[in-house]
Coordinates of C-alpha atoms in Angstrom, one line a residue:
Chain A
M722 CA 63.0 34.6 129.6
T723 CA 60.3 36.9 128.4
S724 CA 57.0 37.0 130.3
K725 CA 53.9 35.2 128.9
H726 CA 52.5 37.2 125.9
P727 CA 48.8 38.0 126.0
L728 CA 48.3 36.3 122.6
T729 CA 49.4 33.0 124.2
D730 CA 45.9 32.6 125.5
I731 CA 44.4 33.0 122.1
C732 CA 46.9 30.4 120.7
S733 CA 45.8 27.9 123.3
Q734 CA 42.1 28.4 122.5
V735 CA 42.8 28.3 118.7
R736 CA 44.6 25.0 119.2
R737 CA 41.6 23.6 121.1
D738 CA 39.3 24.8 118.3
I739 CA 41.5 23.0 115.7
L740 CA 41.5 19.7 117.6
R741 CA 37.8 19.8 118.3
M742 CA 36.9 20.7 114.7
V743 CA 39.0 17.9 113.3
H744 CA 37.9 15.4 115.9
A745 CA 34.2 16.2 115.3
V746 CA 34.3 15.1 111.6
Q747 CA 37.2 12.7 112.0
S748 CA 39.0 14.4 109.1
G749 CA 41.2 17.4 108.4
H750 CA 44.8 18.4 109.0
P751 CA 45.8 19.1 112.6
G752 CA 49.6 18.9 112.3
G753 CA 50.3 21.9 110.2
S754 CA 47.5 23.8 111.7
L755 CA 48.9 23.4 115.2
G756 CA 52.4 24.3 114.0
C757 CA 51.3 27.6 112.4
T758 CA 49.1 28.8 115.2
E759 CA 51.4 31.5 116.5
Y760 CA 51.9 32.8 113.0
M761 CA 48.3 33.1 112.3
V762 CA 47.3 34.5 115.6
A763 CA 50.1 37.1 115.5
L764 CA 49.2 38.0 112.0
Y765 CA 45.5 38.6 112.7
F766 CA 45.7 39.9 116.2
E767 CA 48.8 42.1 115.9
I768 CA 49.9 42.7 112.4
L769 CA 47.2 42.9 109.7
Q770 CA 45.7 46.2 109.1
A771 CA 42.2 45.0 108.3
I772 CA 38.8 45.4 109.9
P773 CA 36.9 42.1 110.1
E774 CA 33.4 43.7 109.9
Q775 CA 34.3 45.6 106.8
F776 CA 35.8 42.6 104.9
S777 CA 35.7 43.1 101.2
K778 CA 37.0 40.7 98.6
D779 CA 39.1 43.3 96.9
G780 CA 40.8 44.4 100.1
K781 CA 41.3 47.9 99.0
G782 CA 42.9 50.0 101.7
E783 CA 43.7 47.1 103.9
D784 CA 46.3 44.4 104.3
M785 CA 45.4 41.1 102.6
F786 CA 46.3 37.5 103.5
F787 CA 46.3 34.4 101.3
L788 CA 46.7 30.9 102.7
S789 CA 48.4 28.8 100.0
N790 CA 48.6 25.6 102.0
G791 CA 44.9 25.5 102.3
H792 CA 44.8 22.2 104.2
I793 CA 45.5 24.0 107.4
S794 CA 42.0 25.5 107.1
P795 CA 41.0 24.7 110.7
L796 CA 43.6 27.1 111.9
W797 CA 42.5 29.8 109.6
Y798 CA 38.8 29.3 110.3
S799 CA 39.4 29.4 114.1
V800 CA 41.5 32.6 113.9
L801 CA 39.0 34.3 111.5
A802 CA 36.1 33.4 113.9
R803 CA 38.0 34.5 117.0
K804 CA 38.9 37.7 115.3
G805 CA 35.3 38.4 114.5
Y806 CA 35.0 37.6 110.8
F807 CA 32.1 35.3 111.5
E808 CA 30.3 33.7 114.5
I809 CA 32.5 31.4 116.6
S810 CA 29.6 28.9 116.7
E811 CA 30.0 28.4 112.9
L812 CA 33.3 26.5 113.6
E813 CA 31.0 23.6 114.5
T814 CA 30.0 23.2 110.8
F815 CA 33.6 22.5 109.6
R816 CA 33.7 20.0 106.8
K817 CA 30.0 19.2 107.1
L818 CA 27.3 19.4 104.4
N819 CA 26.0 22.9 103.6
S820 CA 28.9 24.6 105.5
R821 CA 30.8 27.7 104.5
L822 CA 33.8 26.0 106.2
Q823 CA 34.8 23.7 103.4
G824 CA 37.6 21.2 103.9
H825 CA 39.9 23.5 102.0
P826 CA 39.2 27.2 101.9
A827 CA 36.7 28.3 99.2
T828 CA 34.9 31.4 98.1
A829 CA 31.7 29.9 96.7
E830 CA 30.1 30.0 100.1
H831 CA 31.2 33.6 100.7
L832 CA 32.9 33.1 104.0
P833 CA 34.3 36.4 105.2
G834 CA 38.1 36.5 105.2
I835 CA 38.6 34.3 102.2
R836 CA 39.4 35.7 98.8
I837 CA 40.5 32.7 96.8
A838 CA 40.2 28.9 96.9
S839 CA 43.3 27.0 97.9
G840 CA 44.4 23.5 98.7
S841 CA 45.8 22.4 95.4
L842 CA 49.3 23.4 96.3
G843 CA 51.7 25.9 94.8
Q844 CA 49.2 28.5 93.6
G845 CA 49.0 31.0 96.5
L846 CA 52.2 32.9 95.9
S847 CA 51.2 33.7 92.3
V848 CA 47.8 34.9 93.5
A849 CA 49.5 37.0 96.2
C850 CA 51.8 38.6 93.5
G851 CA 48.7 39.5 91.5
A852 CA 47.0 41.1 94.5
A853 CA 50.2 43.0 95.4
I854 CA 50.4 44.3 91.8
S855 CA 46.8 45.4 92.0
K856 CA 47.7 47.4 95.2
K857 CA 50.5 49.1 93.4
L858 CA 48.3 50.0 90.5
N859 CA 45.8 51.4 92.9
N860 CA 48.4 53.4 94.9
D861 CA 47.4 51.4 97.9
N862 CA 50.3 51.2 100.3
K863 CA 48.9 48.3 102.3
K864 CA 50.7 44.9 102.3
V865 CA 50.0 41.4 101.0
F866 CA 50.9 38.4 103.1
V867 CA 50.9 34.7 102.0
L868 CA 51.7 31.5 103.9
M869 CA 53.1 28.4 102.2
G870 CA 54.1 25.0 103.4
D871 CA 57.7 23.8 103.0
G872 CA 56.6 20.6 101.1
E873 CA 54.6 22.9 98.9
I874 CA 57.6 24.6 97.5
Q875 CA 58.4 21.4 95.7
E876 CA 55.7 22.7 93.2
G877 CA 57.3 24.4 90.2
Q878 CA 54.8 27.2 90.1
V879 CA 56.2 28.5 93.4
W880 CA 59.5 29.1 91.7
E881 CA 57.9 30.7 88.7
A882 CA 56.3 33.1 91.1
A883 CA 59.5 33.6 93.1
M884 CA 61.3 34.6 89.9
F885 CA 58.5 36.8 88.8
A886 CA 58.1 38.7 92.2
A887 CA 61.8 39.6 92.3
H888 CA 61.9 40.6 88.6
R889 CA 58.9 42.9 89.1
K890 CA 60.2 44.2 92.4
I891 CA 57.0 43.3 94.2
D892 CA 58.1 44.8 97.5
N893 CA 54.7 45.0 99.2
L894 CA 54.6 41.3 99.5
I895 CA 55.6 39.2 102.6
A896 CA 55.7 35.5 102.0
T897 CA 56.2 33.0 104.8
I898 CA 57.2 29.4 104.4
D899 CA 56.4 27.0 107.2
L900 CA 59.5 25.0 107.7
N901 CA 58.3 22.1 109.7
G902 CA 60.3 19.6 107.7
Q903 CA 57.4 17.3 107.3
Q904 CA 55.1 16.3 104.5
I905 CA 52.6 13.5 104.0
D906 CA 55.1 10.7 103.1
G907 CA 57.7 11.7 105.7
S908 CA 60.3 14.3 106.2
T909 CA 61.0 16.7 103.4
E910 CA 64.6 15.6 103.7
K911 CA 63.6 12.1 102.8
V912 CA 60.8 12.8 100.2
L913 CA 62.5 15.6 98.2
S914 CA 65.2 17.6 99.9
L915 CA 64.6 21.3 99.8
G916 CA 68.4 22.0 99.9
D917 CA 69.6 25.3 101.1
I918 CA 66.4 27.3 101.2
Q919 CA 68.0 30.5 102.4
A920 CA 70.4 30.4 99.5
K921 CA 67.7 29.5 97.0
W922 CA 65.4 32.4 97.9
A923 CA 68.2 34.9 98.2
S924 CA 69.6 33.9 94.8
F925 CA 66.1 34.4 93.4
G926 CA 66.3 38.0 94.6
W927 CA 64.3 37.9 97.8
D928 CA 65.0 39.6 101.1
V929 CA 65.2 36.6 103.4
L930 CA 64.3 36.7 107.1
H931 CA 64.2 33.9 109.7
M932 CA 61.7 33.3 112.4
Q933 CA 61.0 31.0 115.3
G934 CA 57.4 30.3 114.4
N935 CA 56.4 28.7 117.7
D936 CA 57.7 31.6 119.7
I937 CA 55.0 34.2 119.8
N938 CA 57.4 37.0 120.7
D939 CA 59.8 36.2 117.9
T940 CA 56.9 35.8 115.5
I941 CA 55.5 39.2 116.2
K942 CA 59.0 40.8 116.2
T943 CA 59.9 39.2 112.8
L944 CA 56.6 40.0 111.1
K945 CA 57.1 43.7 112.2
L946 CA 60.6 43.6 110.9
A947 CA 59.4 42.1 107.6
I948 CA 57.1 45.1 107.2
E949 CA 60.1 47.4 107.8
H950 CA 61.8 45.5 105.0
T951 CA 59.0 46.2 102.5
G952 CA 59.3 49.1 100.0
K953 CA 62.9 48.3 99.2
E954 CA 62.4 46.9 95.7
K955 CA 62.6 43.3 96.9
P956 CA 59.9 40.8 97.9
V957 CA 60.3 39.6 101.5
V958 CA 60.2 35.9 102.5
I959 CA 60.3 34.7 106.1
L960 CA 61.6 31.2 106.7
M961 CA 59.6 30.2 109.6
K962 CA 60.8 27.3 111.7
T963 CA 58.0 25.4 113.4
E964 CA 57.2 22.0 114.8
M965 CA 54.3 20.2 113.2
G966 CA 51.7 19.4 115.9
F967 CA 53.2 22.0 118.3
G968 CA 51.3 22.3 121.6
V969 CA 50.3 18.6 121.9
D970 CA 53.0 16.4 123.1
F971 CA 52.1 13.2 121.2
M972 CA 51.6 15.1 117.9
V973 CA 54.7 17.2 117.9
G974 CA 57.4 16.8 115.3
T975 CA 56.0 14.0 113.2
H976 CA 54.3 13.8 109.8
K977 CA 51.9 11.2 111.1
W978 CA 49.5 13.9 112.3
H979 CA 49.5 15.7 109.0
G980 CA 46.1 14.6 108.0
I981 CA 44.8 12.3 110.8
A982 CA 42.1 13.2 113.3
P983 CA 42.5 12.3 117.0
N984 CA 40.1 9.8 118.5
D985 CA 38.1 10.5 121.7
S986 CA 40.8 9.7 124.2
Q987 CA 43.5 11.4 122.1
L988 CA 41.4 14.5 122.0
E989 CA 40.9 14.4 125.7
S990 CA 44.6 14.0 126.3
A991 CA 45.4 16.8 123.9
L992 CA 42.8 19.2 125.3
N993 CA 44.2 18.6 128.8
Q994 CA 47.4 20.2 127.6
L995 CA 45.7 23.3 126.3
P996 CA 43.7 25.5 128.7
Q997 CA 40.4 26.8 127.6
T998 CA 41.0 30.5 127.7
L999 CA 38.2 32.1 125.6
G1000 CA 35.5 29.5 125.8
D1001 CA 35.0 26.6 123.4
Y1002 CA 32.6 27.1 120.5
Chain B
M362 CA 25.1 34.6 48.6
K363 CA 24.2 36.8 51.5
Y364 CA 27.8 37.1 52.8
T365 CA 30.8 38.3 51.0
F366 CA 34.2 39.5 52.1
T367 CA 36.7 41.9 50.8
E368 CA 39.5 41.2 53.1
E369 CA 41.0 38.5 55.2
K370 CA 42.3 39.1 58.7
D371 CA 43.4 36.9 61.6
T372 CA 41.0 36.7 64.5
R373 CA 43.9 37.3 67.0
S374 CA 44.2 40.8 65.5
G375 CA 40.6 41.4 66.4
F376 CA 41.5 40.5 69.9
G377 CA 44.5 42.9 69.8
A378 CA 42.3 45.7 68.5
G379 CA 39.6 45.0 71.1
L380 CA 42.1 44.9 73.9
L381 CA 43.6 48.3 72.9
E382 CA 40.1 49.8 72.9
L383 CA 39.4 48.4 76.3
G384 CA 42.6 49.8 77.6
K385 CA 41.4 53.3 76.6
K386 CA 37.9 52.8 78.0
N387 CA 38.6 51.0 81.2
P388 CA 41.5 51.7 83.5
N389 CA 40.9 48.5 85.4
V390 CA 41.7 46.4 82.4
V391 CA 45.2 44.8 82.7
A392 CA 46.9 42.4 80.2
L393 CA 49.3 39.6 80.9
T394 CA 51.3 37.5 78.5
A395 CA 53.8 34.6 78.8
D396 CA 56.3 35.7 76.2
L397 CA 53.9 35.9 73.3
T398 CA 53.1 39.6 73.0
G399 CA 53.5 39.8 69.3
S400 CA 51.7 36.5 68.6
L401 CA 48.7 37.7 70.6
K402 CA 48.8 41.1 69.0
M403 CA 49.1 42.8 72.3
N404 CA 51.9 45.1 71.2
D405 CA 49.7 48.2 70.9
F406 CA 48.3 47.7 74.4
E407 CA 51.8 47.3 75.8
K408 CA 53.0 50.4 74.1
E409 CA 50.0 52.5 75.2
F410 CA 49.6 51.2 78.7
P411 CA 53.0 49.9 79.9
D412 CA 51.9 50.1 83.5
R413 CA 49.0 47.8 82.9
F414 CA 50.9 45.3 80.8
I415 CA 52.5 42.4 82.7
Q416 CA 55.1 40.2 81.1
V417 CA 55.4 37.0 83.1
G418 CA 57.9 35.1 80.9
I419 CA 57.4 31.5 80.0
A420 CA 55.5 30.6 83.1
E421 CA 51.9 30.1 82.3
A422 CA 50.9 28.6 85.7
N423 CA 52.2 31.7 87.4
M424 CA 50.4 33.9 84.9
M425 CA 47.0 32.3 85.7
G426 CA 47.6 32.8 89.4
V427 CA 48.8 36.4 89.1
A428 CA 45.7 37.1 86.9
A429 CA 43.5 35.6 89.6
G430 CA 45.2 37.8 92.2
L431 CA 44.8 40.9 90.1
A432 CA 41.1 40.0 89.7
V433 CA 40.8 39.6 93.5
G434 CA 42.2 43.1 93.8
G435 CA 39.5 44.5 91.5
K436 CA 41.3 44.5 88.1
I437 CA 40.0 42.9 84.9
P438 CA 43.0 40.8 83.8
F439 CA 43.3 39.4 80.2
T440 CA 45.8 36.6 79.9
G441 CA 47.2 36.0 76.4
T442 CA 49.0 32.9 75.2
F443 CA 48.4 30.1 72.8
A444 CA 45.4 27.9 73.4
N445 CA 47.4 24.9 74.5
F446 CA 49.3 26.9 77.1
S447 CA 46.0 28.6 78.1
T448 CA 44.2 25.4 79.0
G449 CA 45.8 22.0 79.4
R450 CA 49.1 23.3 80.7
V451 CA 47.3 25.3 83.4
Y452 CA 44.1 23.4 83.9
D453 CA 44.5 23.1 87.7
Q454 CA 45.4 26.7 88.1
I455 CA 42.3 27.7 86.1
R456 CA 40.2 25.2 88.0
Q457 CA 41.1 26.3 91.5
S458 CA 42.2 30.0 91.3
I459 CA 39.8 31.1 88.5
A460 CA 36.8 28.9 87.9
Y461 CA 36.1 27.6 91.5
S462 CA 37.1 30.9 93.0
N463 CA 35.0 32.7 90.3
T464 CA 37.6 35.3 89.7
N465 CA 37.1 37.8 86.9
V466 CA 39.8 36.6 84.7
K467 CA 39.6 36.6 80.9
I468 CA 41.7 33.7 79.4
C469 CA 42.4 34.7 75.9
A470 CA 43.7 31.9 73.7
S471 CA 45.1 32.3 70.3
H472 CA 46.4 29.8 67.7
A473 CA 43.5 27.4 68.6
G474 CA 42.6 24.5 66.4
L475 CA 44.3 22.8 63.5
T476 CA 44.7 26.1 61.5
L477 CA 47.7 27.0 63.6
G478 CA 49.3 25.1 60.8
E479 CA 52.9 24.2 60.4
D480 CA 53.8 24.0 64.1
G481 CA 52.0 20.8 64.3
A482 CA 50.2 18.8 66.9
T483 CA 52.2 19.9 70.0
H484 CA 50.7 23.4 69.5
Q485 CA 47.4 22.5 67.8
M486 CA 44.9 22.7 70.6
I487 CA 41.7 20.9 69.7
E488 CA 40.6 19.8 73.2
D489 CA 40.2 23.3 74.8
L490 CA 36.5 23.9 74.3
G491 CA 35.8 20.6 76.1
M492 CA 38.1 21.3 79.0
M493 CA 36.9 24.8 79.5
K494 CA 33.2 24.1 79.1
M495 CA 33.4 21.4 81.8
L496 CA 34.4 24.0 84.4
P497 CA 31.5 25.4 86.4
N498 CA 31.4 29.2 86.3
M499 CA 33.3 29.4 83.0
T500 CA 31.9 31.2 80.0
V501 CA 33.3 29.9 76.7
I502 CA 33.4 32.0 73.6
S503 CA 34.6 31.2 70.1
P504 CA 34.1 34.0 67.6
C505 CA 34.1 33.5 63.9
D506 CA 36.1 36.4 62.3
Y507 CA 38.1 39.5 63.1
N508 CA 35.1 41.8 63.7
E509 CA 33.3 39.3 66.0
T510 CA 36.5 38.6 67.9
K511 CA 37.0 42.3 68.5
A512 CA 33.4 42.7 69.6
A513 CA 33.7 39.6 71.9
T514 CA 36.8 41.0 73.5
L515 CA 34.9 44.1 74.4
A516 CA 31.9 42.1 75.6
V517 CA 33.8 39.8 77.9
A518 CA 35.2 42.8 79.8
A519 CA 31.7 43.9 80.7
H520 CA 30.8 40.4 81.9
H521 CA 31.8 39.6 85.5
G522 CA 33.3 36.2 85.8
P523 CA 35.8 33.8 84.3
V524 CA 35.8 33.7 80.5
Y525 CA 37.6 31.5 78.0
L526 CA 38.0 33.4 74.7
R527 CA 39.2 31.3 71.8
F528 CA 40.6 32.6 68.5
G529 CA 43.1 31.7 65.8
R530 CA 46.2 32.4 63.8
P531 CA 45.4 32.3 60.1
S532 CA 44.0 35.1 57.9
W533 CA 40.4 34.4 57.6
P534 CA 37.5 36.1 55.7
V535 CA 36.0 39.0 57.5
F536 CA 32.3 38.6 56.8
T537 CA 30.5 40.1 59.8
Q538 CA 30.1 43.8 60.2
P539 CA 32.2 45.9 62.7
D540 CA 29.1 47.4 64.3
E541 CA 27.2 44.1 64.9
P542 CA 26.2 43.8 68.5
F543 CA 27.7 40.9 70.4
V544 CA 25.6 39.4 73.2
I545 CA 27.2 36.6 75.2
G546 CA 25.1 33.5 75.1
K547 CA 23.0 34.7 72.1
A548 CA 23.4 32.8 68.9
K549 CA 23.5 34.5 65.6
K550 CA 21.3 33.2 62.7
M551 CA 23.5 33.9 59.7
I552 CA 21.3 32.3 57.1
E553 CA 17.7 31.4 57.3
G554 CA 16.7 28.0 56.0
K555 CA 14.2 25.2 56.4
D556 CA 15.8 21.8 55.4
V557 CA 18.8 21.5 57.7
T558 CA 20.4 23.4 60.6
I559 CA 24.1 23.9 60.4
I560 CA 25.5 24.9 63.8
A561 CA 29.0 26.2 63.6
T562 CA 31.6 28.0 65.7
G563 CA 34.9 29.8 65.0
H564 CA 36.5 29.5 61.6
L565 CA 34.0 26.9 60.5
V566 CA 31.1 29.4 60.5
W567 CA 32.5 30.8 57.2
K568 CA 33.0 27.2 55.9
S569 CA 29.3 26.6 56.8
I570 CA 28.2 29.7 55.0
E571 CA 30.1 28.5 51.9
A572 CA 28.5 25.1 52.3
A573 CA 25.0 26.6 52.5
A574 CA 25.6 28.4 49.2
I575 CA 26.4 25.1 47.5
L576 CA 23.4 23.4 49.1
E577 CA 21.2 26.2 47.9
E578 CA 22.4 25.5 44.3
R579 CA 21.3 21.9 44.9
G580 CA 17.9 23.0 46.1
I581 CA 18.6 22.5 49.8
S582 CA 17.7 25.3 52.1
A583 CA 20.2 25.3 55.0
E584 CA 19.9 27.4 58.1
V585 CA 23.3 28.5 59.5
I586 CA 23.6 29.4 63.1
N587 CA 26.8 30.9 64.5
I588 CA 27.3 29.7 68.1
H589 CA 30.0 32.1 69.2
T590 CA 29.2 31.3 72.9
I591 CA 29.7 27.6 73.5
K592 CA 28.7 28.1 77.1
P593 CA 26.1 29.1 78.1
L594 CA 24.6 27.6 75.0
D595 CA 21.7 29.4 73.3
E596 CA 19.3 26.4 73.7
E597 CA 16.3 28.5 72.6
A598 CA 17.9 29.4 69.2
I599 CA 19.0 25.8 68.6
L600 CA 15.7 24.2 69.5
A601 CA 13.7 26.8 67.4
S602 CA 15.8 26.0 64.4
V603 CA 15.9 22.3 64.7
S604 CA 12.2 22.2 65.4
K605 CA 11.8 23.7 62.0
T606 CA 14.4 21.8 60.0
G607 CA 14.3 18.5 61.8
C608 CA 18.0 17.7 61.4
V609 CA 21.4 19.2 62.3
V610 CA 25.0 19.3 61.4
T611 CA 27.6 20.8 63.8
A612 CA 30.9 22.1 62.6
E613 CA 33.9 23.1 64.7
E614 CA 37.7 23.1 64.6
H615 CA 37.9 20.9 67.7
L616 CA 37.7 17.3 68.7
R617 CA 34.3 15.7 68.4
N618 CA 34.7 14.6 72.1
G619 CA 33.8 17.6 74.3
G620 CA 33.1 20.1 71.5
L621 CA 30.2 22.2 70.4
G622 CA 28.6 19.1 68.8
D623 CA 28.6 17.3 72.2
S624 CA 26.7 20.3 73.8
V625 CA 24.2 20.4 71.0
A626 CA 23.7 16.6 71.1
Q627 CA 23.2 16.7 74.8
L628 CA 20.5 19.3 74.4
L629 CA 18.7 17.6 71.5
A630 CA 18.9 14.1 73.1
Q631 CA 16.9 15.4 76.1
T632 CA 14.4 17.6 74.3
L633 CA 14.3 17.1 70.6
P634 CA 16.1 13.9 69.3
S635 CA 17.0 14.6 65.7
P636 CA 19.3 13.2 63.0
M637 CA 22.7 14.7 63.6
H638 CA 26.2 14.7 62.1
F639 CA 29.3 16.0 63.7
I640 CA 32.0 17.9 61.6
A641 CA 34.9 17.7 64.0
V642 CA 38.2 16.0 64.5
N643 CA 37.7 12.4 65.4
D644 CA 39.9 11.3 68.3
T645 CA 43.2 12.1 66.8
F646 CA 46.0 14.7 67.1
G647 CA 46.7 17.0 64.2
E648 CA 50.0 17.4 62.3
S649 CA 52.1 20.0 60.4
G650 CA 50.6 21.5 57.3
K651 CA 49.0 24.5 55.7
P652 CA 45.8 25.6 57.5
L653 CA 43.4 24.9 54.6
D654 CA 45.1 21.6 53.8
L655 CA 44.7 20.5 57.3
L656 CA 41.0 21.3 57.3
I657 CA 40.6 19.2 54.1
K658 CA 42.6 16.3 55.5
Y659 CA 40.8 16.2 58.8
G660 CA 37.3 16.5 57.2
L661 CA 36.5 20.0 58.3
D662 CA 36.0 21.5 54.9
V663 CA 33.1 22.7 52.8
P664 CA 32.5 19.4 51.0
N665 CA 32.3 17.6 54.3
I666 CA 29.6 20.0 55.6
V667 CA 27.7 19.7 52.3
A668 CA 27.8 15.9 52.4
A669 CA 26.9 15.8 56.1
S670 CA 23.9 18.0 55.5
E671 CA 22.6 15.9 52.6
S672 CA 23.2 12.8 54.8
V673 CA 21.2 14.1 57.8
I674 CA 18.4 15.2 55.6
R675 CA 18.1 11.7 54.2
R676 CA 17.9 10.4 57.8
K677 CA 14.9 12.5 58.7

């Protein structure tokens, strides 16, 4: 077994942030946020070539990330704050009046780190394609990353974009799909089966990789591998296996915590499972 | 009559010409289409700037998202497809990735209105101005002829923010000058008058000019205002004119609900209530037919504007 990775501490703190943010306003989406924590932490703390203090909307000369499944905003906000895009104390304003931390990510409030609004599902891959093309037009060799949910790929626009990216050989793009197998109304298998996802993306012309998204070592390794796979005339997609609610025993593996906030005792129980490593906001 | 024309040209060709000129002037301008390069007159741009021309296939939702992403990356994307595929089909993509995100995308919509003609109601978009003007951050432009469409195309590239630019398919009189300045949000007074204000947009500006000539023969002095920018509305110009004439007719190739007339009525109701008549399609879809026949059948022709003008004058 590999030794504990240094980013594990950040993951624990980010999970605390997520739970406390959602609990404070009794709204938000903890399940997917907890499940994608390793991905987001690995991306921002190990992979992305971007300087928080120099954030610019056009992302020229740096890697760009788009969150398509915008409902996991608590995760994104926590990671952005912990990485230094804005003050950690601002996490306290999540979903409150006059906050830059809107329920779903938005640009109107000019929160550093965010380049496009998301939340209405299925749009992020198209946006990422456009950003990736702009990099090619600018001879900018940095990469574009995008995260989608698995239920999200039931949206037709995702497949328009999938066809388009392969056709145009957008090979500076790394998409990741969070395969937690859950959506609001139940399992993806029950609601609308996604079928053979590997075969679908491969047949659309994508370079398909697999990742254990709740294993920080495998996440970092696979993201680095994905970067090696860029520049080969194919867009890259990572099929990321995660557990919704990962890190909290009573939330794990069920769609019930997709969009429900924990109550006081549930919060206490959850936080007891997640050491405070960097200090709560 | 002050205005004459020697040729007829489609407004979409004005867009094509403007886009080509923009391509030469500004390396950040990129163009996208969803399998309608020729219909949108984008062929010259494609030929001249193949690297900056993006064919997305029949996938308009993706086109809007890709355009938004290009805008995030610092480009000035112009999307080109029919008005119905530019609006209703992709309303949520425009709403989230373009309007709410305030991305610098220019949504260029051809074949708008009834004058699309024979293709019929599936393709006759007469709700678009309403849908687009309802979106915060969106600028909505509807030029009246070839020259003005070309000028508008150039102007929207210099404006930072989402724009909906609407034009049409049929050949139409070219009655404005090629060198006329185009200022977004600034109405053009086409004819000075004192008895009635006719406020028109798009193809119906020409019809309103023709109506004004007939009214003049009948001793009625009509002021014709060309509202090429539906949003932001030039309230000052409208109020100045209606203060003088005391009544107003609006004319547009659009549904009455949500159109230019709605915007004008909202303005006047709050500041200068005045007798008003709406020349617009009244809560119905269109149908197949020749463009001019459709305008007659749906009450958007010169005699309708003349009658409406006489009617509002009587209500003063």
